[in-house]
Coordinates of C-alpha atoms in Angstrom, one line a residue:
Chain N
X288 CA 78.8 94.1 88.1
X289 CA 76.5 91.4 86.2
X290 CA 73.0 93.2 86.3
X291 CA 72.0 90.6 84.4
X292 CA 71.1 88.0 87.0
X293 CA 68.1 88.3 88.3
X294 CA 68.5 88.2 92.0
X295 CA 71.1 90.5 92.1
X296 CA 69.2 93.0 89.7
X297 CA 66.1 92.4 91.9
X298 CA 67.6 93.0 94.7
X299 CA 69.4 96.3 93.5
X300 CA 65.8 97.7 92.4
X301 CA 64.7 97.0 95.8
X302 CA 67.2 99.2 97.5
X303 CA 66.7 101.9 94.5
X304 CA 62.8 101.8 95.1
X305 CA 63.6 101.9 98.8
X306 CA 65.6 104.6 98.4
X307 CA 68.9 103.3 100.4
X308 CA 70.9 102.6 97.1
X309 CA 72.8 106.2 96.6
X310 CA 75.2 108.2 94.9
X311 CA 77.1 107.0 92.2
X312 CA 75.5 103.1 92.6
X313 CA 72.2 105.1 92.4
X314 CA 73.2 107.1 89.3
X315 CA 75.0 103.7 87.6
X316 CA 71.4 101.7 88.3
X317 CA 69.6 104.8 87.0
X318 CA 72.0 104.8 83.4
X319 CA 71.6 100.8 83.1
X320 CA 68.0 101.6 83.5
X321 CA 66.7 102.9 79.8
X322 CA 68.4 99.5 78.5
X323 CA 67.4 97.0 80.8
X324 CA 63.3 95.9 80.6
X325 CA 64.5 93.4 83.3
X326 CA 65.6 95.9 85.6
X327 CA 62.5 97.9 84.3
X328 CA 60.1 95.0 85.7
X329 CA 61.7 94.9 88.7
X330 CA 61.6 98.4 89.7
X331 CA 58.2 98.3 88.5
X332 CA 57.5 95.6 90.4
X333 CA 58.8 97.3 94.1
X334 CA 57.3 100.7 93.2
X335 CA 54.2 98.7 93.3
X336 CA 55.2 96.5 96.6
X337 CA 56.6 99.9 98.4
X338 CA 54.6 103.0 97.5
X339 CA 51.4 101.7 99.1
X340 CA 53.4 102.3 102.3
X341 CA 53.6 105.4 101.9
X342 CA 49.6 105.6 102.6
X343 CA 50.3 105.4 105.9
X344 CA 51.5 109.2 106.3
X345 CA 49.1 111.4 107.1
X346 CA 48.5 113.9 104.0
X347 CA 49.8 117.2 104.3
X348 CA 48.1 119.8 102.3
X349 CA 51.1 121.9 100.4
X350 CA 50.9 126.1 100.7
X351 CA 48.6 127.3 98.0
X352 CA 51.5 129.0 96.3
X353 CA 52.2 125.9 94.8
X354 CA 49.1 125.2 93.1
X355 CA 49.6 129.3 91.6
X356 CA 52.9 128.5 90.7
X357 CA 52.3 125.2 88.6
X358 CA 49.7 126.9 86.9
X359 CA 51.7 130.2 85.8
X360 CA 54.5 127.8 84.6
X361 CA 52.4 125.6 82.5
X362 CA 49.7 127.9 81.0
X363 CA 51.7 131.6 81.3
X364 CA 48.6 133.2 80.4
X365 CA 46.1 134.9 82.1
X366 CA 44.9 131.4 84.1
X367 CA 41.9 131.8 85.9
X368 CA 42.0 129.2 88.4
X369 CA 40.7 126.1 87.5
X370 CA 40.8 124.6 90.7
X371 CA 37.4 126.8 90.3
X372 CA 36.2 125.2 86.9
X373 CA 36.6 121.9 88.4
X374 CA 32.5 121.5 88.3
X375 CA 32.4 123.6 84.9
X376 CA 29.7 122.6 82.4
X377 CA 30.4 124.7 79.8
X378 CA 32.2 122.3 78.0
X379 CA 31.7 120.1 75.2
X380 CA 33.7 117.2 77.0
X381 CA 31.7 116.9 79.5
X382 CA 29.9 113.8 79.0
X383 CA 33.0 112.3 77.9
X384 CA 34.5 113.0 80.7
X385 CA 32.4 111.1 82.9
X386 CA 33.6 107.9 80.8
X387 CA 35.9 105.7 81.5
X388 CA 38.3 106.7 78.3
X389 CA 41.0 105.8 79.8
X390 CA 40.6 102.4 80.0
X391 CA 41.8 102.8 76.2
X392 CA 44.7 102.9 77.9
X393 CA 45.1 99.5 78.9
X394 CA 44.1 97.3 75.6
X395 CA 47.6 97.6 73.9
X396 CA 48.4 94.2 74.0
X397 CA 45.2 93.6 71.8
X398 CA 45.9 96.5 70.3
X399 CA 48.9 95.0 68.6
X400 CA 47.5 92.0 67.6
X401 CA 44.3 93.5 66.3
X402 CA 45.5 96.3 64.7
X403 CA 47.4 94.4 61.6
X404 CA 43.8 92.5 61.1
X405 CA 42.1 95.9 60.5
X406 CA 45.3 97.4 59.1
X407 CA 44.7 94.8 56.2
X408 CA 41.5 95.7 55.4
X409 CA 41.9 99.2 55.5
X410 CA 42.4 101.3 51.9
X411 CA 45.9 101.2 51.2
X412 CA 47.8 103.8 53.2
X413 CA 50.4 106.0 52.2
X414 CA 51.5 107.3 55.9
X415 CA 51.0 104.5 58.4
X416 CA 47.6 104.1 60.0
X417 CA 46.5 105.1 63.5
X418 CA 45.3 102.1 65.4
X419 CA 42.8 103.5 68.2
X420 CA 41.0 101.1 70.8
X421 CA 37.5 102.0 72.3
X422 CA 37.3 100.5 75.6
X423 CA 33.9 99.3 77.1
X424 CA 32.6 101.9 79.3
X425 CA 30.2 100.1 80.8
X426 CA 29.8 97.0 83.5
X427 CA 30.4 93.8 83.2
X428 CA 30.9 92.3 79.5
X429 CA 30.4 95.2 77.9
X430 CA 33.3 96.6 80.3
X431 CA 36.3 94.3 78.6
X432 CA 35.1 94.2 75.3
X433 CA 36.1 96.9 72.8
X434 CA 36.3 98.1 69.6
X435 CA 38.7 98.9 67.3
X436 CA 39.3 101.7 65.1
X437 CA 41.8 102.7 62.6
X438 CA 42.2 105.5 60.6
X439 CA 44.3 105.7 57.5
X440 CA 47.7 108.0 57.8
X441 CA 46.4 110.8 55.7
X442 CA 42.8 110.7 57.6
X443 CA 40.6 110.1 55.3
X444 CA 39.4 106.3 56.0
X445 CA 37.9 105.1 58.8
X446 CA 37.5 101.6 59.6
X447 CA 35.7 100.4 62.8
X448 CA 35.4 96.6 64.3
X449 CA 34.4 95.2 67.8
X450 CA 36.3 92.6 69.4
X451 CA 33.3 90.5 69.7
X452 CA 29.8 91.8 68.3
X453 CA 27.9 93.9 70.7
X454 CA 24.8 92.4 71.8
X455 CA 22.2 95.1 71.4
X456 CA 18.4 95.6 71.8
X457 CA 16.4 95.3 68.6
X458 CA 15.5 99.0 68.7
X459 CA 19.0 100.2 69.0
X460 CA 22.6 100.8 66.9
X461 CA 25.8 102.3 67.5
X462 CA 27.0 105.8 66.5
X463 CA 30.5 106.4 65.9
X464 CA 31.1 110.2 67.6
X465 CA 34.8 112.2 67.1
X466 CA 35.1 114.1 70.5
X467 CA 37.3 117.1 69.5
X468 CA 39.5 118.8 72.4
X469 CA 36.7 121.6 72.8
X470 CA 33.2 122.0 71.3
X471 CA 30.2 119.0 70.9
X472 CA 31.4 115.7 69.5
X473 CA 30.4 115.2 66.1
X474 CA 29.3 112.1 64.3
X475 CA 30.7 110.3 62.4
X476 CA 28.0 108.0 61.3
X477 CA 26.2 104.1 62.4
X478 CA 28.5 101.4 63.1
X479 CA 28.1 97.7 63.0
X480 CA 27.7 96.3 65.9
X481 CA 29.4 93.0 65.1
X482 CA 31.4 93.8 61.8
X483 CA 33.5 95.8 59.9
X484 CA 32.3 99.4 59.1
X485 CA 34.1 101.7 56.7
X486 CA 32.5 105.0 57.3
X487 CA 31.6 107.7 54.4
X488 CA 34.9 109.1 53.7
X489 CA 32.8 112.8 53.6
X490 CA 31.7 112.1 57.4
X491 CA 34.9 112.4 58.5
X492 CA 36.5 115.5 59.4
X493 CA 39.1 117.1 57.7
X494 CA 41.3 117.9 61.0
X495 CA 40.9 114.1 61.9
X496 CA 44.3 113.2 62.5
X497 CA 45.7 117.1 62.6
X498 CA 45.0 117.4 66.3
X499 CA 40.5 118.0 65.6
X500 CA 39.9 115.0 66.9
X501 CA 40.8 114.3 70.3
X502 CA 39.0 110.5 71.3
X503 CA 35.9 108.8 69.6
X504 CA 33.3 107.4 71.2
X505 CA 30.5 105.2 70.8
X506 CA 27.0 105.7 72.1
X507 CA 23.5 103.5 72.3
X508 CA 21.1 105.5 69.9
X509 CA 17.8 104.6 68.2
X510 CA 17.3 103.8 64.7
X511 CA 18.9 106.0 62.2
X512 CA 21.1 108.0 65.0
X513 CA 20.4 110.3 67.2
X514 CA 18.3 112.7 66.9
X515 CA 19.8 115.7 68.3
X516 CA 22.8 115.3 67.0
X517 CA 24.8 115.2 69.9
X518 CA 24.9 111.6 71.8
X519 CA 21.6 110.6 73.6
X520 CA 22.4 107.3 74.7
X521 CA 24.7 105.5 76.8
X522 CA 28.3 106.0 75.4
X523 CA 29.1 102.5 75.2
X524 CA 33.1 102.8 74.4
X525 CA 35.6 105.1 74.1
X526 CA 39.5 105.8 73.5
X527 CA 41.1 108.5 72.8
X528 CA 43.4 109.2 69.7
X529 CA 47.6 109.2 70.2
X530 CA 49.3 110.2 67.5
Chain O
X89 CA 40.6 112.5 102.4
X90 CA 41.0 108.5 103.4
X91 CA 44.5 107.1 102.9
X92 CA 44.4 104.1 104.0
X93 CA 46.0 101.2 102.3
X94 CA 42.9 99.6 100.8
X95 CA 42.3 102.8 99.0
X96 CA 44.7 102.6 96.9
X97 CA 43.9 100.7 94.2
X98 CA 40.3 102.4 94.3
X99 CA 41.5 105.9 94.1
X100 CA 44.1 105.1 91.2
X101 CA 41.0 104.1 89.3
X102 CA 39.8 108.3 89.7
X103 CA 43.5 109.2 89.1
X104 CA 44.1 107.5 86.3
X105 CA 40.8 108.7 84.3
X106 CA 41.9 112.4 85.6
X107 CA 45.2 111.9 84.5
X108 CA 43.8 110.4 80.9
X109 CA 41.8 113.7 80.7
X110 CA 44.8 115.6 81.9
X111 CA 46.6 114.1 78.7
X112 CA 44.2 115.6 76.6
X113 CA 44.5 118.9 78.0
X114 CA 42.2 119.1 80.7
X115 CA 43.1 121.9 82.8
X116 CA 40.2 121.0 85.6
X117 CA 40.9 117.5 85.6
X118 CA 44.5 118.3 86.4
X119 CA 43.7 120.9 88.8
X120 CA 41.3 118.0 90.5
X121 CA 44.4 115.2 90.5
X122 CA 46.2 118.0 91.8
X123 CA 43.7 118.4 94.6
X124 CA 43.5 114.6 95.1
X125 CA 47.0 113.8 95.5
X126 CA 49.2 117.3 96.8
X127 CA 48.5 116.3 100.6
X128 CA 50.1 113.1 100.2
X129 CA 52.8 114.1 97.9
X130 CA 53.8 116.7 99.9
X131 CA 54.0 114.7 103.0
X132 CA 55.8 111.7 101.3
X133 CA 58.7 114.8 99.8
X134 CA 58.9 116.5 103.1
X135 CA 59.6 113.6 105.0
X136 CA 62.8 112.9 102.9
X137 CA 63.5 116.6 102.0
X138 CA 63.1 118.3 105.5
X139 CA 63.6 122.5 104.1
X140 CA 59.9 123.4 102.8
X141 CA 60.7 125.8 99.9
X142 CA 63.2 122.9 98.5
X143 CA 60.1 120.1 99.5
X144 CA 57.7 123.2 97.4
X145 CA 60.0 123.4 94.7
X146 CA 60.4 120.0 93.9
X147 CA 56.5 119.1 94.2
X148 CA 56.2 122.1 91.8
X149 CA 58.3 120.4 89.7
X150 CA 56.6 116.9 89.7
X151 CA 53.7 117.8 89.1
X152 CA 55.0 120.3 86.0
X153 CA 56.1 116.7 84.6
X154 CA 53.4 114.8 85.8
X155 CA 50.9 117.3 83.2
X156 CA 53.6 117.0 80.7
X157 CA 53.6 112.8 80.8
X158 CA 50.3 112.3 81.6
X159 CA 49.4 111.8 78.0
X160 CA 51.7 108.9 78.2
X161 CA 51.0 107.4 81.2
X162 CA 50.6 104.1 81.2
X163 CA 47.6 102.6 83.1
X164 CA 48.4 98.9 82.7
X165 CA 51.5 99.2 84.2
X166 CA 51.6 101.1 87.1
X167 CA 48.9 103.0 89.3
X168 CA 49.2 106.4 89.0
X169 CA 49.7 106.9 92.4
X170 CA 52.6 104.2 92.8
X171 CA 54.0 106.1 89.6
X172 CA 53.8 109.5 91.4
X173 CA 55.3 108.5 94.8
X174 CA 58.0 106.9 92.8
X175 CA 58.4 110.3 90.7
X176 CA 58.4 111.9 94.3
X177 CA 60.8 110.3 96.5
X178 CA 63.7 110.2 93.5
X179 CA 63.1 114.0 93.1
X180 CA 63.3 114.3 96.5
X181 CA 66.3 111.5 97.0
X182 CA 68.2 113.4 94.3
X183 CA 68.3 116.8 95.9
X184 CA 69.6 115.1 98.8
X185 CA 71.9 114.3 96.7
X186 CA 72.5 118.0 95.3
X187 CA 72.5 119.0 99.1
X188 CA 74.9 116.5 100.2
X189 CA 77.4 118.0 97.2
X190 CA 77.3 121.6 98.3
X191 CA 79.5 121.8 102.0
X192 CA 77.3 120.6 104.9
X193 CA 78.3 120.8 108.6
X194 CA 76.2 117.8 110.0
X195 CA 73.1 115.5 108.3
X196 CA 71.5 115.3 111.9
X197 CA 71.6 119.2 112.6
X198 CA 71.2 120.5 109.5
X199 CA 68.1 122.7 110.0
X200 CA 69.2 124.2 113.1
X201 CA 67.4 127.7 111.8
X202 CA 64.5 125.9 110.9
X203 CA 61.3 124.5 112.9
X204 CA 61.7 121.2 111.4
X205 CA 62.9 118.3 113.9
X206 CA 66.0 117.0 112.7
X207 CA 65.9 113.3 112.0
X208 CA 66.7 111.7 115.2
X209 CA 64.0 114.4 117.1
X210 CA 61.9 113.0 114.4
X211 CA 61.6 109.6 116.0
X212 CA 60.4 111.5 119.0
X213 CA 58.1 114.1 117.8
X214 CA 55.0 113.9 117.6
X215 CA 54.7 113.1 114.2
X216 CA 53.9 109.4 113.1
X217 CA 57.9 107.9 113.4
X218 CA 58.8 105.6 110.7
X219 CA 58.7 103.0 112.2
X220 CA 55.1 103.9 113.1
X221 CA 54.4 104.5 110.0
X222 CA 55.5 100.9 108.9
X223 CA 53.7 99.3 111.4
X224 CA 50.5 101.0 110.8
X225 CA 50.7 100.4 106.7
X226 CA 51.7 96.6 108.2
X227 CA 48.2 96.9 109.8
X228 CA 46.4 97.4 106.6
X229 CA 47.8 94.3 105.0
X230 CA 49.3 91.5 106.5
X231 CA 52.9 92.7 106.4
X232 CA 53.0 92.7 110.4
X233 CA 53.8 88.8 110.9
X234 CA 56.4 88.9 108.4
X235 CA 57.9 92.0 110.0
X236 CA 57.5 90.6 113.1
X237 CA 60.2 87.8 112.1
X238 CA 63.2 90.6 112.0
X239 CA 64.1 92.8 114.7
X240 CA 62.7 96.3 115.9
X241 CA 66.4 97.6 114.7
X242 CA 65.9 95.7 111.4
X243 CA 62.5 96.8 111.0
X244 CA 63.2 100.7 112.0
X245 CA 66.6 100.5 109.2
X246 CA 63.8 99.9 106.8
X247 CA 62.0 102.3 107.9
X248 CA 64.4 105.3 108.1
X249 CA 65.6 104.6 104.9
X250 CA 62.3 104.2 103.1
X251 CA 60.0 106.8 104.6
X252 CA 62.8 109.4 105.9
X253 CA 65.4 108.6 102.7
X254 CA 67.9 108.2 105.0
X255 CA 70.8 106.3 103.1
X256 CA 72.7 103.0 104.6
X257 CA 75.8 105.5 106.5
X258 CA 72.9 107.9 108.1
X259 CA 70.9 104.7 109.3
X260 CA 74.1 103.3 110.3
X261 CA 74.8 106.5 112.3
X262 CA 71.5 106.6 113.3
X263 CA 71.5 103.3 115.3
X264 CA 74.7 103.4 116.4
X265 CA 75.4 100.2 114.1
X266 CA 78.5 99.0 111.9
X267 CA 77.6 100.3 108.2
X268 CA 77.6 96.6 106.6
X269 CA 75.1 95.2 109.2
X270 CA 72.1 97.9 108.4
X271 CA 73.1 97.1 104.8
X272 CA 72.0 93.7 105.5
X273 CA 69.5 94.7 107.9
X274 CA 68.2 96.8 104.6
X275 CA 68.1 93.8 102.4
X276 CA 66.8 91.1 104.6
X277 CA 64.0 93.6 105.2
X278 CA 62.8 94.4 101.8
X279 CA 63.3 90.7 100.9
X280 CA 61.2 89.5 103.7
X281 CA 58.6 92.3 102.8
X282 CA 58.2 91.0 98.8
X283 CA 58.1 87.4 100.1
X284 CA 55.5 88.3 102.4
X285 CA 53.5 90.3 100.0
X286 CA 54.3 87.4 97.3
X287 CA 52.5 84.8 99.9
X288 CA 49.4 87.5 100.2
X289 CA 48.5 88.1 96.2
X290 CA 48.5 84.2 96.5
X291 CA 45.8 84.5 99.1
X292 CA 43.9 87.0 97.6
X293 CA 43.9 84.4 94.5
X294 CA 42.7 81.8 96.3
X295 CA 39.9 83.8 97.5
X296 CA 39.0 86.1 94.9
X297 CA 36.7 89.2 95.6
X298 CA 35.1 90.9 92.9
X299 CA 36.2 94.0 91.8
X300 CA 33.8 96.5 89.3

């Protein structure tokens, strides 16, 4: 069968999203699928029409059992539950959490064309750099702006850049923070808000790109940084680091 | 917990920063997206996969995956809760599929030991049938005139095979139809569905309303 036209291949994700295409024409549509970005759209594009439908069920809470059972097959140890730690505190992610970090998520497409602009100014790297995007946090234009960081392969050079320069009070800069999986985020120094920065190689840490660093961030703090060493202002953007 | 239709969008926008923290190994996070989206999972699985400790199983399993890819998830293409429905229903679909290879007596009595309705009770029961189901999720959007234009046995073919994963033969055998008419019934449906939705996101463009 041509997959390759698009009605027909439309119309084949729609029964496979629908669920009514089965057995072997499922598992054919679901082989073709890995090498067909077409077909790829188009399911896409019927998960998206079709799911919503599926509001309309009432919820039905699963047996607690379940929850138990996820838990002692992802973290085998001795889990205490952390349905119960949902409000924790303890934690030095905590602020971060409350950001919108994942908005990182959605800036690849800039991403891409940004990251060879700050690859090139970047100190020659011998392993190939890590491009990370900090996503506004906040409302309006500071919400679809973004920064741009990159960090040589071997970690030890940090370049940051907006998108567009940050508009800021007179009274305020930008501090670059490394937000490690557990523990208080560190900083990593001031950042221009509407220029390149290469931050003091001996700022950053050693575990950078060795799984120490788990997102940065960037917070609103008065002159010189803040003082507590930990972020007082807003944290303006954020995104976290995929290697 | 509201489900309706509208929510959608606005709860993806809490799933997918729970699932980002998720991603970086946020046990509480997970543990909330967990909260957030069992019920409806497990209603979505047990509708197509009627025995409970199979419907437990596989929702175990999702959501296993679901902590495992949720570093990877992709928030620019897909909600997170269109992406976990879809992970959902093809578990679900596919152990049909593993049920239907192992010898079976009879799709429409097949949990005669069980409290669960078999399908064609189901349209009776007092559970929301599918076809009620479509027509109250037509009622949050403006599917409903577009449905309107096929028939009741058009609308309920979509219906069984969406929300109960029945395939073409059982909605065939279902309403008492020849095999190749549901087909069409199917595909005229979904068809008339996308063009429908098509005309709305045209709406919605021509009259936009702001969104934070």
């Amino acid at each position: 069968m041509d997959y390759g036209r698009p009605s027909l291949a439309d119309a084949l994700a729609a029964e496979y999203v629908a669920g009514s295409l089965r057995g072997p024409a499922r598992r054919r549509f679901e082989a073709l699928l890995p090498g067909h970005p077409a077909l790829q759209a188009a399911v896409r594009g019927w998960q998206a029409r079709l799911m919503p439908l599926t509001a309309a069920m009432p919820p039905e809470p699963p047996p607690p059992e379940v929850w138990r059972k996820i838990e002692e097959r992802l973290w085998p140890q001795p889990a205490a539950s952390s349905l119960a730690a949902t409000s924790g505190t303890a934690d030095g992610l905590v602020w971060w959490r409350r950001l919108g970090v994942w908005r990182g998520l959605s800036a690849f497409a800039t991403l891409a064309a940004v990251g060879f602009a700050v690859l090139l100014a970047s100190p020659a790297p011998v392993l190939p750099p890590v491009v990370i995007v900090l996503q506004g946090t906040g409302e309006g234009q500071a919400a679809t702006s973004s920064f741009v960081a990159s960090v040589s392969g071997d970690g030890r050079a940090l370049v940051t850049r907006p998108l567009v320069p940050v508009s800021l009070q007179d009274d305020r800069v930008l501090e670059l923070w490394s937000v490690p999986p557990v523990g208080n985020p560190r900083s990593l120094g001031l950042i221009s808000a509407s220029g390149l920065t290469v931050l003091p190689r001996d700022r950053l840490p050693a575990t950078l790109l060795r799984g120490g660093t788990a997102a940065l961030a960037v917070s609103v703090e008065p002159p010189g940084g803040s003082p507590t060493g930990v972020p007082t202002g807003p944290v303006v953007f954020a995104g976290k680091l995929v290697l | 917990m509201k489900t309706d239709l509208q929510d959608w969008p606005e709860r993806s926008r809490e799933l997918s920063q729970l699932l980002a923290r998720a991603g970086l190994g946020d046990r509480a996070a997970f543990a909330r997206f967990y909260e957030m989206t069992s019920g409806h999972l497990y209603a979505v699985v047990l509708r197509i996969q009627r025995d409970r400790a199979s419907a437990e199983d596989l929702l175990q399993e999702v959501y296993v995956s679901v902590w495992k890819a949720a570093a990877s998830f992709d928030a620019a293409r897909s909600q997170p809760l269109t992406w976990l429905t879809s992970i959902a229903r093809n578990r679900a679909i596919d152990s049909l599929r593993r049920q239907q290879a192992q010898p079976q007596t009879d799709s429409l009595s097949r949990d005669d030991e069980d409290e669960r309705p078999d399908p064609a009770e189901a349209l009776a029961d007092e559970a929301p049938g599918p076809l009620a189901l479509l027509s109250r999720a037509s009622d949050a959007r403006e599917l409903s005139s577009c449905m309107e234009r096929l028939s009741a046995a058009q609308r309920q073919s979509v219906a069984l095979a969406f929300f109960d994963g029945l395939s073409h033969a059982e909605v065939a055998e279902q309403l008492r139809e020849p095999l190749g008419t549901v087909k069409s019934w199917v595909r005229r449906a979904l068809m008339s569905l996308k063009s429908c939705l098509e005309r709305g996101v045209l709406r919605d463009a021509d009259h936009p309303h702001s969104e934070a």
